[in-house]
Amino acid sequence: ARVVDPGRSEDDRVVEAALRPRRLAEFPGQPRVRDQLGLVLEAARRRGRPPDHVLLSGPPGLGKTTLAMIVAAELEKPLRLTSGPAIQHAGDLAAVLSSLDEGEVLFLDEIHRMSRSAEEMLYLAMEDFRVDVIVGKGPGATAIPLELPPFTVVGATTRSGLLPAPLRDRFGFTAHLDYYDVADLVQILHRSAGLLGVEADEDGIREIAGRSRGTPRIANRLLRRVRDWAQVHGEGHVDLAAAQVALALFDVDAVGLDRLDRAVLEALCRRFGGGPVGLSTLAVAVGEEADTVETVAEPYLVREGYIVRTPRGRAASPRAWTHLGITAPRSAPL
Ligand code: ADP
């Protein structure tokens, strides 16, 4: 597993529970989302009614699950967690919905991966607080409407474009989470260090933040690896030197690129003169599956402007050449 993978690993699961901010006021970053959500929740609280359903979109590791937990905490209601892949049949969803208590918050992670039939049931339930339970089969089947107490759905998705419009429209409040800037990550890391009982100074924290790809989950993971290094090789103090040495050991460079990212850039620049080159050719050159290059390395490289996708394939941007310390040849495409 890559130490810069934004996805949640088993190891993260346990630690993350301890590191999550519990209330909106302790949630650093995403100021617009925080203010908007704060308003929606406060208004609902004053009305004594559940708020609109909330859709959170954005890349993994930016705090969608954390915000869902915060919504429930701010409303002082229980949270029920499930996910699109866990709901493959409408019946699975009916079971969850019919057991909700009034005002409860239902978190549906990866909501874009729910089955079509469950989706249809969900948007009726979200609108009318009702599910139709089908009894019997064939021509004799009848739909028995079941009233539900009002509740709030918090949906999370990395791909909001994949949600069918009728489902998307049932969310009265939609927020997109963006990558965090270094100052926010610094704040998050100071907080995490405190919770983990790790002594960390500003330079060490700043170094980790700069290599965390704008993602709190990665920041917290890198902090744990630097802490490990500092405990084994020193007094356990996270400082600049510890961060630099430990992150070099884990192949995370000064801007957060790892071995695969750099291999892709090296191949693109050194072997293909900066491209453009097709994905599969590039993948063969780095000895990986095309899918791995496309889904694991490319998103960050494209977002940060190291690589540009062109109709004729991938091309290196000036930033890629600079990062590798190579002068771009005159023939370079960009
Ligand atoms: P997602 O559901 O978007 O994949 P999570 O909510 O599970 O992300 O967050 C991943 C980790 O990052 C958790 O440990 C969480 O505590 C931390 N995290 C995310 N956003 C923030 C934030 N704004 N402040 C502090 N920690 C955060």
Coordinates of N, CA and C in Angstrom, one line a residue, residues 137-325:
K137 N -45.6 -11.7 -5.4 CA -44.8 -11.7 -6.7 C -45.8 -11.7 -7.9
G138 N -45.3 -11.3 -9.0 CA -46.1 -11.3 -10.3 C -47.3 -10.4 -10.2
P139 N -48.4 -10.8 -10.9 CA -49.5 -10.0 -11.1 C -50.2 -9.7 -9.7
G140 N -50.0 -10.6 -8.8 CA -50.7 -10.5 -7.5 C -49.9 -9.6 -6.5
A141 N -48.7 -9.1 -6.9 CA -47.9 -8.3 -6.0 C -48.6 -7.0 -5.7
T142 N -48.5 -6.6 -4.4 CA -49.1 -5.3 -4.1 C -48.0 -4.5 -3.3
A143 N -48.1 -3.2 -3.5 CA -47.2 -2.3 -2.8 C -47.9 -1.8 -1.5
I144 N -47.3 -2.0 -0.4 CA -47.9 -1.5 0.9 C -47.1 -0.3 1.3
P145 N -47.7 0.9 1.3 CA -46.9 2.0 1.8 C -46.6 2.0 3.3
L146 N -45.4 2.3 3.6 CA -45.0 2.3 5.0 C -44.5 3.7 5.3
E147 N -45.1 4.4 6.3 CA -44.7 5.7 6.7 C -43.4 5.7 7.5
L148 N -42.5 6.6 7.2 CA -41.3 6.7 8.0 C -41.3 8.0 8.8
P149 N -40.6 8.0 10.0 CA -40.5 9.2 10.7 C -39.5 10.1 9.9
P150 N -39.6 11.4 10.0 CA -38.6 12.3 9.3 C -37.2 12.0 9.7
F151 N -36.3 12.0 8.8 CA -34.9 11.7 9.1 C -34.0 12.5 8.1
T152 N -32.7 12.5 8.3 CA -31.8 13.2 7.4 C -30.8 12.3 6.7
V153 N -30.8 12.3 5.4 CA -29.7 11.5 4.7 C -28.5 12.4 4.5
V154 N -27.3 11.9 4.9 CA -26.1 12.6 4.5 C -25.4 11.6 3.5
G155 N -25.4 12.0 2.3 CA -24.8 11.2 1.2 C -23.4 11.6 1.0
A156 N -22.4 10.7 0.7 CA -21.1 11.1 0.3 C -20.7 10.4 -1.0
T157 N -20.0 11.1 -1.8 CA -19.6 10.5 -3.1 C -18.3 11.2 -3.6
T158 N -17.5 10.4 -4.2 CA -16.3 10.9 -4.9 C -16.7 11.3 -6.3
R159 N -17.8 10.9 -6.7 CA -18.2 11.1 -8.1 C -19.6 11.6 -8.2
S160 N -19.9 12.9 -7.9 CA -21.2 13.3 -7.9 C -21.9 13.3 -9.3
G161 N -21.0 13.4 -10.3 CA -21.5 13.3 -11.7 C -22.2 12.0 -12.0
L162 N -21.9 10.9 -11.2 CA -22.5 9.6 -11.5 C -23.9 9.5 -10.8
L163 N -24.3 10.5 -10.0 CA -25.6 10.3 -9.4 C -26.7 10.7 -10.4
P164 N -27.8 9.9 -10.5 CA -28.9 10.3 -11.3 C -29.5 11.6 -10.8
A165 N -29.9 12.4 -11.8 CA -30.5 13.7 -11.4 C -31.6 13.6 -10.4
P166 N -32.6 12.7 -10.5 CA -33.7 12.7 -9.5 C -33.1 12.5 -8.1
L167 N -32.1 11.7 -7.9 CA -31.5 11.5 -6.6 C -30.8 12.7 -6.1
R168 N -30.0 13.3 -7.0 CA -29.2 14.5 -6.7 C -30.2 15.6 -6.2
D169 N -31.3 15.7 -6.9 CA -32.3 16.8 -6.6 C -32.9 16.7 -5.3
R170 N -32.9 15.5 -4.7 CA -33.5 15.3 -3.4 C -32.6 15.9 -2.2
F171 N -31.4 16.3 -2.6 CA -30.5 16.8 -1.5 C -30.7 18.3 -1.5
G172 N -31.2 18.9 -0.4 CA -31.5 20.3 -0.4 C -30.2 21.1 -0.2
F173 N -29.2 20.4 0.4 CA -27.9 21.1 0.6 C -26.8 20.2 0.0
T174 N -26.0 20.8 -0.9 CA -24.9 20.1 -1.5 C -23.6 20.9 -1.3
A175 N -22.6 20.1 -0.9 CA -21.3 20.8 -0.7 C -20.2 20.0 -1.3
H176 N -19.3 20.8 -1.9 CA -18.1 20.1 -2.5 C -16.9 20.4 -1.7
L177 N -16.2 19.3 -1.3 CA -15.0 19.5 -0.5 C -13.8 19.6 -1.4
D178 N -12.9 20.6 -1.1 CA -11.8 20.7 -1.9 C -10.5 20.4 -1.1
Y179 N -9.4 20.2 -1.9 CA -8.1 19.9 -1.2 C -7.8 21.0 -0.3
Y180 N -7.1 20.7 0.8 CA -6.8 21.7 1.9 C -5.5 22.4 1.5
D181 N -5.4 23.6 2.0 CA -4.1 24.3 1.8 C -3.2 23.9 2.9
V182 N -1.9 24.3 2.8 CA -0.9 23.8 3.7 C -1.2 24.4 5.1
A183 N -1.7 25.6 5.2 CA -2.0 26.2 6.5 C -3.1 25.4 7.3
D184 N -4.1 24.9 6.5 CA -5.1 24.1 7.2 C -4.5 22.8 7.7
L185 N -3.7 22.2 6.8 CA -3.1 20.9 7.2 C -2.2 21.1 8.4
V186 N -1.5 22.2 8.5 CA -0.7 22.5 9.6 C -1.5 22.4 10.9
Q187 N -2.7 23.1 10.8 CA -3.6 23.2 12.0 C -4.1 21.7 12.3
I188 N -4.4 21.0 11.3 CA -4.9 19.6 11.5 C -3.9 18.8 12.2
L189 N -2.6 18.9 11.7 CA -1.5 18.1 12.2 C -1.2 18.4 13.6
H190 N -1.2 19.7 13.9 CA -0.9 20.1 15.3 C -2.0 19.4 16.3
R191 N -3.2 19.5 15.8 CA -4.3 18.9 16.6 C -4.1 17.4 16.7
S192 N -3.7 16.7 15.6 CA -3.5 15.3 15.6 C -2.3 14.9 16.5
A193 N -1.3 15.7 16.4 CA -0.1 15.4 17.2 C -0.5 15.5 18.7
G194 N -1.3 16.5 19.1 CA -1.7 16.6 20.4 C -2.5 15.4 20.9
L195 N -3.4 14.9 20.0 CA -4.2 13.8 20.4 C -3.4 12.5 20.5
L196 N -2.4 12.4 19.6 CA -1.6 11.2 19.6 C -0.5 11.2 20.7
G197 N -0.4 12.4 21.4 CA 0.6 12.6 22.4 C 2.0 12.6 21.8
V198 N 2.1 13.2 20.6 CA 3.4 13.3 19.9 C 3.9 14.8 20.1
E199 N 5.2 14.9 20.5 CA 5.7 16.3 20.5 C 6.2 16.6 19.1
A200 N 5.7 17.7 18.6 CA 6.0 18.1 17.2 C 6.2 19.6 17.1
D201 N 7.3 20.0 16.4 CA 7.5 21.4 16.3 C 7.0 21.9 14.9
E202 N 6.9 23.3 14.8 CA 6.3 23.9 13.7 C 7.0 23.5 12.3
D203 N 8.3 23.4 12.3 CA 9.0 23.1 11.1 C 8.7 21.6 10.6
G204 N 8.7 20.8 11.6 CA 8.4 19.4 11.3 C 6.9 19.2 10.8
I205 N 6.0 19.9 11.4 CA 4.6 19.8 11.0 C 4.5 20.4 9.6
R206 N 5.1 21.5 9.4 CA 5.0 22.2 8.1 C 5.5 21.3 7.0
E207 N 6.6 20.6 7.3 CA 7.2 19.7 6.3 C 6.3 18.6 5.9
I208 N 5.6 18.0 6.9 CA 4.7 17.0 6.6 C 3.5 17.5 5.9
A209 N 3.0 18.7 6.3 CA 1.8 19.3 5.6 C 2.1 19.5 4.1
G210 N 3.3 19.9 3.8 CA 3.7 20.2 2.4 C 3.7 19.0 1.5
R211 N 3.8 17.8 2.2 CA 4.0 16.6 1.4 C 2.7 15.8 1.4
S212 N 1.6 16.3 1.9 CA 0.4 15.6 2.2 C -0.7 15.6 1.1
R213 N -0.4 16.2 0.0 CA -1.3 16.2 -1.2 C -2.6 16.8 -0.8
G214 N -2.6 17.8 0.0 CA -3.9 18.5 0.3 C -4.9 17.7 1.0
T215 N -4.5 16.5 1.6 CA -5.4 15.5 2.1 C -5.2 15.2 3.6
P216 N -6.1 15.5 4.5 CA -5.9 15.3 5.9 C -5.6 13.8 6.2
R217 N -6.3 12.9 5.5 CA -6.0 11.5 5.8 C -4.5 11.2 5.5
I218 N -4.0 11.7 4.4 CA -2.5 11.4 4.1 C -1.7 12.1 5.2
A219 N -2.1 13.4 5.5 CA -1.3 14.1 6.5 C -1.2 13.3 7.8
N220 N -2.3 12.8 8.3 CA -2.3 12.1 9.6 C -1.5 10.8 9.5
R221 N -1.5 10.2 8.3 CA -0.7 9.0 8.1 C 0.8 9.3 8.1
L222 N 1.1 10.3 7.4 CA 2.6 10.7 7.3 C 3.1 11.1 8.7
L223 N 2.2 11.8 9.5 CA 2.6 12.1 10.8 C 2.9 10.9 11.6
R224 N 2.1 9.8 11.5 CA 2.4 8.6 12.2 C 3.7 7.9 11.8
R225 N 4.0 8.0 10.5 CA 5.3 7.4 10.1 C 6.5 8.2 10.6
V226 N 6.3 9.5 10.6 CA 7.4 10.3 11.1 C 7.6 10.1 12.6
R227 N 6.5 10.0 13.3 CA 6.5 9.7 14.8 C 7.2 8.4 15.0
D228 N 6.9 7.4 14.2 CA 7.6 6.0 14.3 C 9.1 6.2 14.2
W229 N 9.5 7.0 13.2 CA 10.9 7.1 12.9 C 11.5 7.9 14.1
A230 N 10.9 8.9 14.6 CA 11.4 9.7 15.7 C 11.5 8.9 17.0
Q231 N 10.6 8.0 17.1 CA 10.6 7.2 18.4 C 11.8 6.1 18.3
V232 N 12.0 5.6 17.1 CA 13.0 4.6 17.0 C 14.4 5.2 16.9
H233 N 14.5 6.3 16.2 CA 15.9 6.9 16.0 C 16.2 8.1 16.9
G234 N 15.3 8.5 17.7 CA 15.6 9.7 18.5 C 14.7 9.7 19.8
E235 N 14.4 10.9 20.2 CA 13.6 11.0 21.4 C 12.1 11.0 21.2
G236 N 11.7 10.8 20.0 CA 10.3 10.8 19.7 C 9.8 12.2 19.3
H237 N 10.7 13.1 19.1 CA 10.3 14.5 18.8 C 10.2 14.7 17.2
V238 N 9.0 15.1 16.8 CA 8.9 15.3 15.3 C 9.4 16.7 15.0
D239 N 10.5 16.7 14.3 CA 11.0 18.0 13.8 C 11.4 17.9 12.3
L240 N 12.0 19.0 11.8 CA 12.2 19.0 10.4 C 13.1 17.8 9.9
A241 N 14.1 17.6 10.6 CA 15.1 16.5 10.2 C 14.4 15.2 10.2
A242 N 13.6 14.9 11.3 CA 12.9 13.6 11.4 C 11.9 13.5 10.2
A243 N 11.2 14.6 9.9 CA 10.2 14.5 8.8 C 10.9 14.3 7.5
Q244 N 12.0 14.9 7.3 CA 12.7 14.8 6.0 C 13.3 13.3 5.8
V245 N 13.9 12.8 6.9 CA 14.5 11.5 6.8 C 13.4 10.4 6.7
A246 N 12.4 10.5 7.5 CA 11.4 9.5 7.5 C 10.6 9.5 6.2
L247 N 10.3 10.6 5.7 CA 9.5 10.7 4.5 C 10.3 10.2 3.3
A248 N 11.6 10.5 3.3 CA 12.5 10.0 2.3 C 12.5 8.4 2.3
L249 N 12.5 7.9 3.5 CA 12.4 6.4 3.7 C 11.2 5.9 3.1
F250 N 10.1 6.6 3.2 CA 8.8 6.1 2.6 C 8.6 6.6 1.2
D251 N 9.7 7.2 0.6 CA 9.6 7.5 -0.8 C 8.6 8.7 -1.1
V252 N 8.4 9.5 -0.1 CA 7.5 10.7 -0.4 C 8.4 11.9 -0.5
D253 N 8.5 12.5 -1.7 CA 9.4 13.6 -1.9 C 8.9 14.9 -1.4
A254 N 9.7 16.0 -1.6 CA 9.4 17.3 -1.0 C 8.0 17.8 -1.4
V255 N 7.4 17.4 -2.5 CA 6.1 17.9 -2.9 C 5.0 16.9 -2.8
G256 N 5.4 15.7 -2.1 CA 4.4 14.7 -1.9 C 4.3 13.6 -3.0
L257 N 5.2 13.7 -4.0 CA 5.1 12.6 -5.0 C 5.8 11.4 -4.5
D258 N 5.3 10.2 -4.8 CA 6.0 9.0 -4.4 C 6.7 8.4 -5.6
R259 N 7.2 7.1 -5.4 CA 8.0 6.5 -6.4 C 7.3 6.3 -7.7
L260 N 6.0 5.9 -7.6 CA 5.2 5.7 -8.9 C 5.0 7.0 -9.6
D261 N 4.7 8.0 -8.9 CA 4.5 9.4 -9.5 C 5.7 9.8 -10.3
R262 N 6.9 9.6 -9.6 CA 8.1 10.1 -10.2 C 8.5 9.2 -11.3
A263 N 8.2 7.9 -11.2 CA 8.5 7.0 -12.4 C 7.8 7.4 -13.6
V264 N 6.5 7.8 -13.4 CA 5.7 8.2 -14.5 C 6.3 9.5 -15.2
L265 N 6.7 10.4 -14.3 CA 7.2 11.6 -14.8 C 8.6 11.4 -15.5
E266 N 9.4 10.5 -14.9 CA 10.7 10.2 -15.5 C 10.5 9.6 -16.9
A267 N 9.6 8.6 -17.0 CA 9.4 7.9 -18.2 C 8.9 8.9 -19.3
L268 N 7.9 9.7 -18.9 CA 7.3 10.7 -19.8 C 8.4 11.6 -20.3
C269 N 9.3 12.1 -19.5 CA 10.3 13.1 -19.9 C 11.5 12.5 -20.5
R270 N 12.0 11.4 -19.9 CA 13.3 10.9 -20.4 C 13.1 10.0 -21.6
R271 N 12.1 9.1 -21.5 CA 11.9 8.2 -22.6 C 11.1 8.7 -23.8
F272 N 10.2 9.5 -23.5 CA 9.2 10.0 -24.5 C 9.4 11.5 -24.8
G273 N 10.4 12.1 -24.4 CA 10.7 13.5 -24.7 C 9.6 14.4 -24.3
G274 N 8.8 14.0 -23.3 CA 7.7 14.9 -22.8 C 6.4 14.5 -23.4
G275 N 6.4 13.5 -24.3 CA 5.1 13.1 -24.9 C 4.7 13.9 -26.1
P276 N 3.5 13.9 -26.5 CA 2.4 13.1 -25.9 C 2.6 11.6 -26.2
V277 N 2.2 10.8 -25.2 CA 2.3 9.4 -25.3 C 1.0 8.7 -24.7
G278 N 0.6 7.6 -25.3 CA -0.6 7.0 -24.9 C -0.4 6.4 -23.5
L279 N -1.6 6.3 -22.8 CA -1.5 5.7 -21.4 C -0.9 4.3 -21.4
S280 N -1.3 3.5 -22.3 CA -0.8 2.1 -22.2 C 0.7 2.0 -22.4
T281 N 1.2 2.8 -23.3 CA 2.6 2.8 -23.6 C 3.4 3.3 -22.3
L282 N 2.8 4.4 -21.8 CA 3.4 4.9 -20.6 C 3.4 3.9 -19.4
A283 N 2.3 3.2 -19.3 CA 2.2 2.2 -18.2 C 3.2 1.1 -18.4
V284 N 3.4 0.6 -19.6 CA 4.4 -0.4 -19.9 C 5.8 0.1 -19.5
A285 N 6.1 1.3 -19.8 CA 7.4 1.9 -19.5 C 7.7 1.9 -18.0
V286 N 6.6 2.1 -17.2 CA 6.9 2.1 -15.7 C 6.6 0.7 -15.1
G287 N 6.2 -0.3 -15.9 CA 6.0 -1.6 -15.4 C 4.7 -1.7 -14.6
E288 N 3.7 -1.0 -14.9 CA 2.4 -1.0 -14.1 C 1.3 -1.2 -15.1
E289 N 0.1 -1.6 -14.5 CA -1.1 -1.7 -15.3 C -1.5 -0.3 -15.7
A290 N -2.1 -0.2 -16.9 CA -2.6 1.1 -17.3 C -3.6 1.7 -16.3
D291 N -4.4 0.8 -15.7 CA -5.4 1.3 -14.8 C -4.8 1.9 -13.5
T292 N -3.7 1.3 -13.1 CA -3.0 1.8 -11.9 C -2.4 3.2 -12.2
V293 N -1.8 3.3 -13.3 CA -1.3 4.6 -13.7 C -2.4 5.7 -13.7
E294 N -3.5 5.3 -14.3 CA -4.6 6.2 -14.5 C -5.3 6.6 -13.2
T295 N -5.5 5.6 -12.4 CA -6.3 5.9 -11.2 C -5.4 6.2 -10.0
V296 N -4.2 5.7 -9.9 CA -3.4 6.0 -8.7 C -2.5 7.2 -8.8
A297 N -1.8 7.2 -10.0 CA -0.8 8.3 -10.1 C -1.3 9.6 -10.8
E298 N -2.1 9.3 -11.8 CA -2.4 10.4 -12.7 C -3.3 11.6 -12.1
P299 N -4.3 11.2 -11.3 CA -5.1 12.3 -10.8 C -4.4 13.4 -10.1
Y300 N -3.4 13.0 -9.2 CA -2.7 14.1 -8.5 C -1.7 14.8 -9.5
L301 N -1.1 14.1 -10.4 CA -0.1 14.7 -11.3 C -0.8 15.7 -12.2
V302 N -2.1 15.3 -12.6 CA -2.8 16.2 -13.5 C -3.3 17.4 -12.7
R303 N -3.8 17.1 -11.5 CA -4.3 18.3 -10.7 C -3.3 19.3 -10.4
E304 N -2.1 18.8 -10.1 CA -1.0 19.7 -9.7 C -0.2 20.2 -11.0
G305 N -0.7 19.9 -12.1 CA -0.1 20.4 -13.4 C 1.2 19.9 -13.8
Y306 N 1.5 18.7 -13.4 CA 2.8 18.0 -13.9 C 2.5 17.4 -15.2
I307 N 1.3 16.9 -15.4 CA 0.9 16.2 -16.6 C -0.3 16.8 -17.2
V308 N -0.3 16.9 -18.5 CA -1.5 17.4 -19.2 C -2.1 16.3 -20.1
R309 N -3.4 16.1 -20.0 CA -4.0 15.1 -20.9 C -4.3 15.8 -22.2
T310 N -3.8 15.2 -23.3 CA -4.2 15.8 -24.6 C -4.9 14.7 -25.4
P311 N -5.5 15.1 -26.5 CA -6.2 14.1 -27.4 C -5.2 13.0 -27.9
R312 N -3.9 13.4 -27.9 CA -3.0 12.4 -28.4 C -2.2 11.7 -27.3
G313 N -2.6 11.9 -26.1 CA -1.9 11.2 -25.0 C -1.5 12.1 -23.9
R314 N -0.6 11.6 -23.0 CA -0.2 12.4 -21.9 C 1.1 13.2 -22.2
A315 N 1.1 14.4 -21.8 CA 2.3 15.3 -22.1 C 2.8 15.9 -20.8
A316 N 4.1 16.0 -20.7 CA 4.8 16.7 -19.5 C 4.7 18.2 -19.6
S317 N 4.3 18.8 -18.5 CA 4.2 20.3 -18.5 C 5.6 20.8 -18.0
P318 N 5.8 22.1 -18.1 CA 7.1 22.6 -17.7 C 7.4 22.3 -16.2
R319 N 6.3 22.2 -15.4 CA 6.5 21.8 -14.0 C 7.2 20.5 -13.8
A320 N 6.8 19.5 -14.7 CA 7.4 18.2 -14.6 C 8.9 18.2 -14.8
W321 N 9.3 19.0 -15.8 CA 10.7 19.1 -16.1 C 11.5 19.7 -15.0
T322 N 10.9 20.8 -14.5 CA 11.5 21.5 -13.4 C 11.7 20.6 -12.2
H323 N 10.6 19.8 -11.9 CA 10.7 18.9 -10.7 C 11.8 17.9 -10.8
L324 N 12.0 17.4 -12.0 CA 13.0 16.4 -12.2 C 14.4 17.0 -12.4
G325 N 14.4 18.3 -12.5 CA 15.7 19.0 -12.7 C 16.3 18.8 -14.0

